[in-house]
mmCIF file of C-alpha atoms in Angstrom:
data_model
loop_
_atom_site.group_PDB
_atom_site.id
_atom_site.type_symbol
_atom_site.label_atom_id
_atom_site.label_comp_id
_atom_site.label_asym_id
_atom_site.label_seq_id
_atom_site.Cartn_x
_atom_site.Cartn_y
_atom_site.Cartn_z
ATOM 1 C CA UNK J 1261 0.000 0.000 0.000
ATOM 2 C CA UNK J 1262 0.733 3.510 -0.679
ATOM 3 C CA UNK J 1263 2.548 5.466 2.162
ATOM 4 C CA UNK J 1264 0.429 8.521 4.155
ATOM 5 C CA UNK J 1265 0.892 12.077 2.649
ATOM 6 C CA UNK J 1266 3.565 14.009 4.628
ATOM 7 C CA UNK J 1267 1.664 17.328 4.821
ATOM 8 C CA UNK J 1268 -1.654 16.759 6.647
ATOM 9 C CA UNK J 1269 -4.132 19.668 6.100
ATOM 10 C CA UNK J 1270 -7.364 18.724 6.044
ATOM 11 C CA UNK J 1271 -9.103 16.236 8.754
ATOM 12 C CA UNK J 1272 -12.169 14.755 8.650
ATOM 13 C CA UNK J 1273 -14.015 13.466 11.588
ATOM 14 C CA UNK J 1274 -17.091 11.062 10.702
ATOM 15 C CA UNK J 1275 -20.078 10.392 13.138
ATOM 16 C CA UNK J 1276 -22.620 11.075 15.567
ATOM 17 C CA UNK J 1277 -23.142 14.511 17.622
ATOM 18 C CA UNK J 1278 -26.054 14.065 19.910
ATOM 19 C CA UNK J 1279 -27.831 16.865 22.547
ATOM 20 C CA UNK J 1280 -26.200 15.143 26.079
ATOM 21 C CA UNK J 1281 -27.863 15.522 29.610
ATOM 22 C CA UNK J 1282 -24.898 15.560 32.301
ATOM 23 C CA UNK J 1283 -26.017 15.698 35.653
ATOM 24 C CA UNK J 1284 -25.905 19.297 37.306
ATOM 25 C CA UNK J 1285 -27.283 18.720 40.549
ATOM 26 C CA UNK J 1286 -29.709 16.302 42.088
ATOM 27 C CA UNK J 1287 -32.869 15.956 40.052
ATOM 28 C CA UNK J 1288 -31.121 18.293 37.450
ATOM 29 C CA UNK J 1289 -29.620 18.185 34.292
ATOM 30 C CA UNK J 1290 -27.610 20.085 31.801
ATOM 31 C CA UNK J 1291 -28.047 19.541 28.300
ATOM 32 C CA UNK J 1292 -25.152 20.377 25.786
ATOM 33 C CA UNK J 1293 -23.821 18.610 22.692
ATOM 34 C CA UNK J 1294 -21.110 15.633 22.340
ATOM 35 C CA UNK J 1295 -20.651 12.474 20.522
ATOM 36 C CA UNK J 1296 -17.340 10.459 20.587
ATOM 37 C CA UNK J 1297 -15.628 11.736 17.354
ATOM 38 C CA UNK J 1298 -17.345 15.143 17.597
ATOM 39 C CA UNK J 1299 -15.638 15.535 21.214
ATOM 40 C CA UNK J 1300 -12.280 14.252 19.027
ATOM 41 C CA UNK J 1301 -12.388 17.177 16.536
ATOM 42 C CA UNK J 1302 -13.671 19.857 19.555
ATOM 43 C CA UNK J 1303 -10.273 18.880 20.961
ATOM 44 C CA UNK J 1304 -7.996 18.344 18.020
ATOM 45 C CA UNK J 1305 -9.637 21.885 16.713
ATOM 46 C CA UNK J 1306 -7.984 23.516 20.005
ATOM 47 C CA UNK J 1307 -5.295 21.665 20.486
ATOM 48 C CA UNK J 1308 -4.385 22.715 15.924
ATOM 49 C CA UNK J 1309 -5.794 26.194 17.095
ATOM 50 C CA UNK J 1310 -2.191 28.071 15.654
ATOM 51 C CA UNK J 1311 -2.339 25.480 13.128
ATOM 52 C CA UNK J 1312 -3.285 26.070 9.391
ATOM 53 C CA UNK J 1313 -4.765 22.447 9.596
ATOM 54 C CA UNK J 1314 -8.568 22.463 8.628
ATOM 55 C CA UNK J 1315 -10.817 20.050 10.749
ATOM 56 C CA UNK J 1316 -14.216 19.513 9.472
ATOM 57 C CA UNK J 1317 -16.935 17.095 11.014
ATOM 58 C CA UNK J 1318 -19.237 15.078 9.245
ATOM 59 C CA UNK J 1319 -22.417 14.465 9.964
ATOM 60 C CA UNK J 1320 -26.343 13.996 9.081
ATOM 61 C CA UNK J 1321 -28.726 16.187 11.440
ATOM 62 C CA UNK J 1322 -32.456 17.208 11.489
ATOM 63 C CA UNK J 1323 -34.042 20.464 10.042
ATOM 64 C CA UNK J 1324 -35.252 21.104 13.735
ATOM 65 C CA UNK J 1325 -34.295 23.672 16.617
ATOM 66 C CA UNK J 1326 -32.132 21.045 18.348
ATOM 67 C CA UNK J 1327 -30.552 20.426 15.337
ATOM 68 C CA UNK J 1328 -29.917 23.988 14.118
ATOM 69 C CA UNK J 1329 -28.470 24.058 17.939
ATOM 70 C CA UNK J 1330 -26.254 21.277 17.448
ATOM 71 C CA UNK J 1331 -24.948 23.098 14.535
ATOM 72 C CA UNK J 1332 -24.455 26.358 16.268
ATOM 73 C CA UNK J 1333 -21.705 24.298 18.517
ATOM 74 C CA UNK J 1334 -19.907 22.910 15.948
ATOM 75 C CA UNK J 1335 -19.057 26.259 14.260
ATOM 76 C CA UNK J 1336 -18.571 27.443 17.581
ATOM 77 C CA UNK J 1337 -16.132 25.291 18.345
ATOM 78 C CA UNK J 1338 -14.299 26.173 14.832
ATOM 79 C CA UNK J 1339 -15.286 22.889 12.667
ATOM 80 C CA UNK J 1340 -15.898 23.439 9.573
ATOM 81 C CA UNK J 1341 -19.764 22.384 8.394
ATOM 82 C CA UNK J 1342 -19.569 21.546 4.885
ATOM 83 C CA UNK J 1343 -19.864 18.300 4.890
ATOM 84 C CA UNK J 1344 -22.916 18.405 6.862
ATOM 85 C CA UNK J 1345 -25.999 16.694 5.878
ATOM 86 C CA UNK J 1346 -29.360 17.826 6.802
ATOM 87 C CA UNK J 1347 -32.907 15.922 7.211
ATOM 88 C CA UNK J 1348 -35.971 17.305 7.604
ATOM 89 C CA UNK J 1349 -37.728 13.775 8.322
ATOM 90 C CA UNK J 1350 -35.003 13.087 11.446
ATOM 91 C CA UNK J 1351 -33.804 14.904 14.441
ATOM 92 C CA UNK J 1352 -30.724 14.002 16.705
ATOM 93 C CA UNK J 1353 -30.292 11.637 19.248
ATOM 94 C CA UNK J 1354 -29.976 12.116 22.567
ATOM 95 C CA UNK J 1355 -28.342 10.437 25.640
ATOM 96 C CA UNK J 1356 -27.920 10.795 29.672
ATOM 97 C CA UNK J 1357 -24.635 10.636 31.621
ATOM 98 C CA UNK J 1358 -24.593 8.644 34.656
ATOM 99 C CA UNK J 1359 -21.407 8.610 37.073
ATOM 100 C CA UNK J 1360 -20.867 6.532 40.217
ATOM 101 C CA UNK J 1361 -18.449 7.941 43.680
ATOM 102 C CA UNK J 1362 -14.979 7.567 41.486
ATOM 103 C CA UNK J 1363 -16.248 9.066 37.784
ATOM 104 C CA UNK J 1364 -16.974 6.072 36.240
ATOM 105 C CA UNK J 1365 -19.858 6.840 33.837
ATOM 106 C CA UNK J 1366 -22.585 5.199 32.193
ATOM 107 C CA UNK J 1367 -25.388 5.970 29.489
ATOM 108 C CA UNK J 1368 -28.661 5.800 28.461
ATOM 109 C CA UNK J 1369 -29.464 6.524 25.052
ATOM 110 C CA UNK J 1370 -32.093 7.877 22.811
ATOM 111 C CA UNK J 1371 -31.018 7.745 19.216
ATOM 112 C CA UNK J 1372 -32.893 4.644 17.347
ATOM 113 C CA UNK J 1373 -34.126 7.448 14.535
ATOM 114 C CA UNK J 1374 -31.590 9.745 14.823
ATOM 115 C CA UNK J 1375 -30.425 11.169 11.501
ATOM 116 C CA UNK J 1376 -27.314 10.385 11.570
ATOM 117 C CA UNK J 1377 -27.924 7.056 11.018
ATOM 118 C CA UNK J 1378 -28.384 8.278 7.098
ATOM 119 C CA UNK J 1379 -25.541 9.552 6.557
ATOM 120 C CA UNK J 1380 -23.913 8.409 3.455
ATOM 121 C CA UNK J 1381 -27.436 7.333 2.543
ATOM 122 C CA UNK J 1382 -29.354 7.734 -0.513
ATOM 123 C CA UNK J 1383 -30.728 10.654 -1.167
ATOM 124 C CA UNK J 1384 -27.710 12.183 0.002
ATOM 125 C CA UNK J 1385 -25.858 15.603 -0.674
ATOM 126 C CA UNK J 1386 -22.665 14.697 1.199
ATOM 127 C CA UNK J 1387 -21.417 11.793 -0.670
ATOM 128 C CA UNK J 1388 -18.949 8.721 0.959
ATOM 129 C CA UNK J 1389 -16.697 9.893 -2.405
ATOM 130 C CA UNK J 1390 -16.317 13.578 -0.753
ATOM 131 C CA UNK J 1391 -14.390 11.727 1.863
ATOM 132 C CA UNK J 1392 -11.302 11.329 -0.064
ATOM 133 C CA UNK J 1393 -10.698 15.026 -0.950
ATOM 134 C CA UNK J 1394 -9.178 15.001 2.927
ATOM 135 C CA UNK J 1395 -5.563 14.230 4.077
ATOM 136 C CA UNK J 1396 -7.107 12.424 7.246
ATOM 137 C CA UNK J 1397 -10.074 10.713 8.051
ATOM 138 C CA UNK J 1398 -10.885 10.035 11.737
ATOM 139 C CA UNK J 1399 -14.205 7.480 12.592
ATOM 140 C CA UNK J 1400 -14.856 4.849 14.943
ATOM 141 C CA UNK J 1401 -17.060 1.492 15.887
ATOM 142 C CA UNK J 1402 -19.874 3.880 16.502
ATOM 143 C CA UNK J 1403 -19.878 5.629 13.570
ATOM 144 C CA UNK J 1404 -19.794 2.151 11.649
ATOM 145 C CA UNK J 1405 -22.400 0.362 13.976
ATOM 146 C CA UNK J 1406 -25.306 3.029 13.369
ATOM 147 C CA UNK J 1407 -24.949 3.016 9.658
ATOM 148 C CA UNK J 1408 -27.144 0.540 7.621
ATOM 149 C CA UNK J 1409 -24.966 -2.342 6.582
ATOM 150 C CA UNK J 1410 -24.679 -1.823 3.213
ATOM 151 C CA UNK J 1411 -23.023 1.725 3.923
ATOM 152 C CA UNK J 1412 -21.242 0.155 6.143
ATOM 153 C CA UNK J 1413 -19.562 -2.329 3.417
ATOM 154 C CA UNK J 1414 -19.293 0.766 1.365
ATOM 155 C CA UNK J 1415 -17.579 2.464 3.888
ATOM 156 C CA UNK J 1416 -15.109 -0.229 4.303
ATOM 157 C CA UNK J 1417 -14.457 -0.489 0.218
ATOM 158 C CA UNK J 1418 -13.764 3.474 0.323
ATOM 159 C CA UNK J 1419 -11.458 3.255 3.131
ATOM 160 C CA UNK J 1420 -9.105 0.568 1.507
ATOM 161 C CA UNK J 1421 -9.137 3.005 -1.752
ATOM 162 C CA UNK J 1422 -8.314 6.116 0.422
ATOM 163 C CA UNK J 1423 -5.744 4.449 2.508
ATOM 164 C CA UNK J 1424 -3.897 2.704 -1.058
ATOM 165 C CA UNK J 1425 -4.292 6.534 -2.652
ATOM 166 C CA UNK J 1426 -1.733 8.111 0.420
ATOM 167 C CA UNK J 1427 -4.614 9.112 2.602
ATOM 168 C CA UNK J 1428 -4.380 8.563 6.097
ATOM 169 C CA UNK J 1429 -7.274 6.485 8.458
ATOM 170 C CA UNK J 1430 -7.617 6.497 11.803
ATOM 171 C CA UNK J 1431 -9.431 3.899 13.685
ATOM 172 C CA UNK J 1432 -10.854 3.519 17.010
ATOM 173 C CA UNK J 1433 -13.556 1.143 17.658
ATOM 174 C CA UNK J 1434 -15.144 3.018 21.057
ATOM 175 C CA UNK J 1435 -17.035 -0.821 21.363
ATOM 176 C CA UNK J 1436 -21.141 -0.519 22.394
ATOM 177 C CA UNK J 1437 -22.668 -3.709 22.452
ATOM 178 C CA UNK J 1438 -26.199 -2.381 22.042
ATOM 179 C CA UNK J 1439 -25.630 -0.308 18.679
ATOM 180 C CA UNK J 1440 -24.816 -3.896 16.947
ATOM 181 C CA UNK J 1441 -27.305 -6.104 15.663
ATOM 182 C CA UNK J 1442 -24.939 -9.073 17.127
ATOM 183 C CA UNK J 1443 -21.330 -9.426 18.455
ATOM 184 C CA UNK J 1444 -20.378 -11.177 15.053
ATOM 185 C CA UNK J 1445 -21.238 -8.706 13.051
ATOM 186 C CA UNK J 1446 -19.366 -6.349 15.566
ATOM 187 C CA UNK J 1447 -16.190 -8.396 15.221
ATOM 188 C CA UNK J 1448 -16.553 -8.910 11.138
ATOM 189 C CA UNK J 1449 -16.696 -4.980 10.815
ATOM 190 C CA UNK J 1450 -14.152 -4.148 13.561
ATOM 191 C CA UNK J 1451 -11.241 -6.173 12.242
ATOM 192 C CA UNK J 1452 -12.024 -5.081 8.876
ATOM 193 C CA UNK J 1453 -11.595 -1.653 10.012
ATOM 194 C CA UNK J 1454 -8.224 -2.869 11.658
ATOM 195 C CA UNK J 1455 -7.257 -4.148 8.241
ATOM 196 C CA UNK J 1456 -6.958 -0.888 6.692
ATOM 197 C CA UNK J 1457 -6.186 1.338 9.724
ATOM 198 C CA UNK J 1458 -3.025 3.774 9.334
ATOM 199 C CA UNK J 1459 -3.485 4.021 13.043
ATOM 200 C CA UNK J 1460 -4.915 1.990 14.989
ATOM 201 C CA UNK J 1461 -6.531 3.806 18.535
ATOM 202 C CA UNK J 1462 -8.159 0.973 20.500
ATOM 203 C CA UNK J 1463 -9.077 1.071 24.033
ATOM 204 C CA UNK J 1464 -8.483 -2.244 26.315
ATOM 205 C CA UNK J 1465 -11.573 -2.766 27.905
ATOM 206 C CA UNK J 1466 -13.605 -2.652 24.080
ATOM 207 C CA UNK J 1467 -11.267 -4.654 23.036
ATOM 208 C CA UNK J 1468 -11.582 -7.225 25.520
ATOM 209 C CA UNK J 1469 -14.938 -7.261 25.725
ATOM 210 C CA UNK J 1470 -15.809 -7.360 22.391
ATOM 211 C CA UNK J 1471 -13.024 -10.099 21.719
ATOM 212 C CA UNK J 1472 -12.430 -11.754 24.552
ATOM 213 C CA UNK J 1473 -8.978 -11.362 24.936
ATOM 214 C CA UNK J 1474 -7.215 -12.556 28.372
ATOM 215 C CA UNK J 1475 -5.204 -9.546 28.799
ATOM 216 C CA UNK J 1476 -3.488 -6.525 26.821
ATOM 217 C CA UNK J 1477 -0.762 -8.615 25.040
ATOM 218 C CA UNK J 1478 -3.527 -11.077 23.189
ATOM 219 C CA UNK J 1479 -4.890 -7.682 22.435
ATOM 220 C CA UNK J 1480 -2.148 -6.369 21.199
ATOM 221 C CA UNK J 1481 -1.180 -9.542 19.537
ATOM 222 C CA UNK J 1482 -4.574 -9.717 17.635
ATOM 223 C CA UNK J 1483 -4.286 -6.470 16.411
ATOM 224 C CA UNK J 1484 -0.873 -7.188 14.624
ATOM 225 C CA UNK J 1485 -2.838 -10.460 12.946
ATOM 226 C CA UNK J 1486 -5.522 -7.928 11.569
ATOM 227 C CA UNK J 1487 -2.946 -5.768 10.473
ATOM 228 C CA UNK J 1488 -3.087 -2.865 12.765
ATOM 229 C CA UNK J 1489 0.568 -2.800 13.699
ATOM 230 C CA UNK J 1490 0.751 0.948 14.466
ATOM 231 C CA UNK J 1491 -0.811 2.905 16.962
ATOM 232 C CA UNK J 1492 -1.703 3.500 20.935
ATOM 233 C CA UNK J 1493 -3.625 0.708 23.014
ATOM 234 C CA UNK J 1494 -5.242 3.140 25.457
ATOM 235 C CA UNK J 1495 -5.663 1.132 28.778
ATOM 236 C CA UNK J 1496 -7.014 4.010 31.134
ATOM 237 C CA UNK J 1497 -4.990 5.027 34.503
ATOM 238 C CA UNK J 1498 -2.670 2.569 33.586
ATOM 239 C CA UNK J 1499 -1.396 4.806 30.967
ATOM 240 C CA UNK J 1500 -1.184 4.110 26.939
ATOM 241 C CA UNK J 1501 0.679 0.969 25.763
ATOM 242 C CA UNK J 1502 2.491 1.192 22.052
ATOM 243 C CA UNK J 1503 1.254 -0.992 19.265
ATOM 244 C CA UNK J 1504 4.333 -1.343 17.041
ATOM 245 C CA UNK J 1505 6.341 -2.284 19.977
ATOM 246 C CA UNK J 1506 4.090 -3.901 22.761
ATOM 247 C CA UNK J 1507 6.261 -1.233 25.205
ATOM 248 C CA UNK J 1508 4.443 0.703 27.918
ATOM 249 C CA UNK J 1509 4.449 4.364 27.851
ATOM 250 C CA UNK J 1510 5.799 6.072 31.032
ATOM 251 C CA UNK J 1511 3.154 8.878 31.799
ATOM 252 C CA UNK J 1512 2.930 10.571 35.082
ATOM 253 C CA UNK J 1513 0.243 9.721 37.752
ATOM 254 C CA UNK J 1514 -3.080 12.132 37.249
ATOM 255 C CA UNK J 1515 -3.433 14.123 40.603
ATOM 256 C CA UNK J 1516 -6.612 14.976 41.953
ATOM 257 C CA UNK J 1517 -9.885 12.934 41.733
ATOM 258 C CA UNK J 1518 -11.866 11.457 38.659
ATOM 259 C CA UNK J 1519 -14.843 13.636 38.267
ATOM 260 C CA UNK J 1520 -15.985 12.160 34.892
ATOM 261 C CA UNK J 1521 -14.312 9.765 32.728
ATOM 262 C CA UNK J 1522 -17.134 10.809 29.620
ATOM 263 C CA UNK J 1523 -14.879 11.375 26.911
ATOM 264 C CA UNK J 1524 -11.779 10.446 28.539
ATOM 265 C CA UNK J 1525 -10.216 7.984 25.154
ATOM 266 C CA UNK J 1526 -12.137 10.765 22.584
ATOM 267 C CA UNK J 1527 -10.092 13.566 24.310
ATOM 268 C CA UNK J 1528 -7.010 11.289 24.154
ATOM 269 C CA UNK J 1529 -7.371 10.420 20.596
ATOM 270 C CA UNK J 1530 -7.491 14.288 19.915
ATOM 271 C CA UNK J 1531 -3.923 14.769 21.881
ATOM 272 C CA UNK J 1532 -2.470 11.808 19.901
ATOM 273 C CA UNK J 1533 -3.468 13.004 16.649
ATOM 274 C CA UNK J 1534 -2.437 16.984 16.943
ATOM 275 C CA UNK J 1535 0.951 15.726 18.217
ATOM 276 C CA UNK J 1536 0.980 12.988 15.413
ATOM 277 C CA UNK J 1537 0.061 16.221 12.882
ATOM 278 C CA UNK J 1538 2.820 18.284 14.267
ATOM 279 C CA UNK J 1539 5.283 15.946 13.060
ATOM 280 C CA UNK J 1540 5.918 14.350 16.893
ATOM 281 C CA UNK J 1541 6.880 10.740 17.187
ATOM 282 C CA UNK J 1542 3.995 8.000 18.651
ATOM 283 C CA UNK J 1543 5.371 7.688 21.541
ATOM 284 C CA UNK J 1544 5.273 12.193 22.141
ATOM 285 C CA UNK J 1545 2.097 11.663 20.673
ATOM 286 C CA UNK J 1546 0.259 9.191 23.243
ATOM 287 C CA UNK J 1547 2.176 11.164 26.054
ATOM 288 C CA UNK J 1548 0.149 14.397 24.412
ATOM 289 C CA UNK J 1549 -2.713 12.508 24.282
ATOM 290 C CA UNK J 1550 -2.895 11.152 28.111
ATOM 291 C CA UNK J 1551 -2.147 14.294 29.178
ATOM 292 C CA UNK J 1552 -5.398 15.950 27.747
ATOM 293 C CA UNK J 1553 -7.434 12.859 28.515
ATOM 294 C CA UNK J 1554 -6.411 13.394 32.561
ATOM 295 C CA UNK J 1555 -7.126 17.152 32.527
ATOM 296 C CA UNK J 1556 -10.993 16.439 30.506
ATOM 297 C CA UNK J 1557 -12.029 13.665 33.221
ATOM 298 C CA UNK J 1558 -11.451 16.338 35.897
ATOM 299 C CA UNK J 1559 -14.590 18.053 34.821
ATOM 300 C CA UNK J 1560 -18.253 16.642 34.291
ATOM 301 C CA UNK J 1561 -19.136 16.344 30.687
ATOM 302 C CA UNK J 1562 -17.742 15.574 27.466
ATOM 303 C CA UNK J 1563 -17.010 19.130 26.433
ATOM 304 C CA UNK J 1564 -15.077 20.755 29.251
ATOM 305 C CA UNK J 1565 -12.744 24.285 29.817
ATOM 306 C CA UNK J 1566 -10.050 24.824 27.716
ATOM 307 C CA UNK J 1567 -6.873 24.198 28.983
ATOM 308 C CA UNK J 1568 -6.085 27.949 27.849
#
């Protein structure tokens, strides 16, 4: 396969953005906007913020007020919104934060007609094709499990033509068992996406859940088999572990307490790849991207303070 362009300028982010409830206060809660790769280009967009690089995201919303909302964010938050589809028959989803003593979170989720589940979809205006005019393309397993399946195998024929035409894909398959129709069909798509990865940004815990693997080295030893040789195996407090190498990366103990761990690995992915853009080596670039990852889980909610 063709090696990545050198000069990345344009990034593409692919997915869901949903209107969040994070809990405010007993009995209260405050609703924003977040998704898993639209809190990855919110990040990457400040962390590239003296950069010329261009991040766009990518998505299919409603013609409705929470809709014309979430789009208010992401210009906001300085994304581009070309590549932006719009539905007047759908309107976003919409999920609920939950977080026990020490941060860990949970949700509940409202998004079985949400319109970004036609993305790529015919009728469409923002075509799968548009994709490759970028230098890098960031998606994950959510992105690919709420697509019908036959964008899904689309999605998965474009990717090995980008990737064999210089562009470079990021993968990280952010696992959620209820968003597949069965684990199979999880695994089938995941290690596809694996396949064709330029780099590969798993977490441990999807991982082993959704493969069953005993511990981090049959992770990372399954990985290599796919063909995802390159990349960060993010395995939480325990700090990042590198793919090429099987090494642990030394990163510093977080202080102070876990407040929220929502978009703790979206946050890190967003470090990695603005350090990876900047020309940094992997290893700089998982140290960037732990860093950010333990300043966001010190706030509630996916979308937190800049660090500026």
């Amino acid at each position: 396969m063709n090696s990545p362009k050198h000069s990345l300028r344009s990034v593409a982010c692919i997915g869901e953005v949903m209107v969040e409830l994070s809990p405010e206060a007993p009995e209260c809660f405050k609703a924003g906007v977040a998704g898993d790769t639209f809190n990855t280009a919110v990040y990457l967009a400040r962390e590239l913020k003296n950069n010329s690089v261009k991040v766009s995201y990518v998505t299919a919303l409603g013609a409705d007020l929470f809709s014309d909302r979430i789009l208010a964010e992401i210009k906001q938050h300085g994304l581009a919104t070309d590549h932006i589809e719009r539905r007047p028959d759908r309107m976003p989803g919409l999920y609920a934060i939950h977080t026990n003593g020490s941060g860990e979170r949970s949700f509940s989720y409202w998004r079985e007609t949400a319109a970004a589940r036609t993305l790529f979809s015919e009728p469409c205006e923002v075509e799968l094709d548009r994709m490759s005019s970028f230098d890098l393309v960031f998606l994950s397993g959510i992105t690919m499990a709420i697509l019908p399946p036959p964008v899904r195998k689309a999605v998965i024929d474009w990717a090995e033509g980008f990737r064999n035409a210089g562009g470079t894909l990021v993968y990280d398959n952010n696992y959620r068992a209820r968003l597949w129709e069965d684990i199979a069909t999880a695994r089938e798509i995941n290690s596809a996406m694996w396949s064709l990865a330029n780099i590969a940004l798993p977490s441990l815990e999807d991982e082993m859940e959704l493969f069953g693997d005993v511990d981090r080295m049959a992770v990372v030893d399954r990985l290599h088999d796919a063909g995802a040789t390159r990349g960060i195996l993010k395995c939480g407090a325990d700090g990042p572990l590198d793919l090429s190498t099987g090494l642990e990366i030394k990163v510093p103990p977080r202080e102070g307490p876990v407040i929220d761990s929502t978009a703790a690995g979206d946050s890190f992915n967003a470090g990695f790849l603005a350090s990876h853009i900047a020309g940094h080596s992997d290893i700089l670039s998982a140290k960037a991207g732990h860093a950010l990852a333990a300043y966001v889980i010190g706030f509630p909610g996916a979308i937190v303070p800049s660090r500026d």
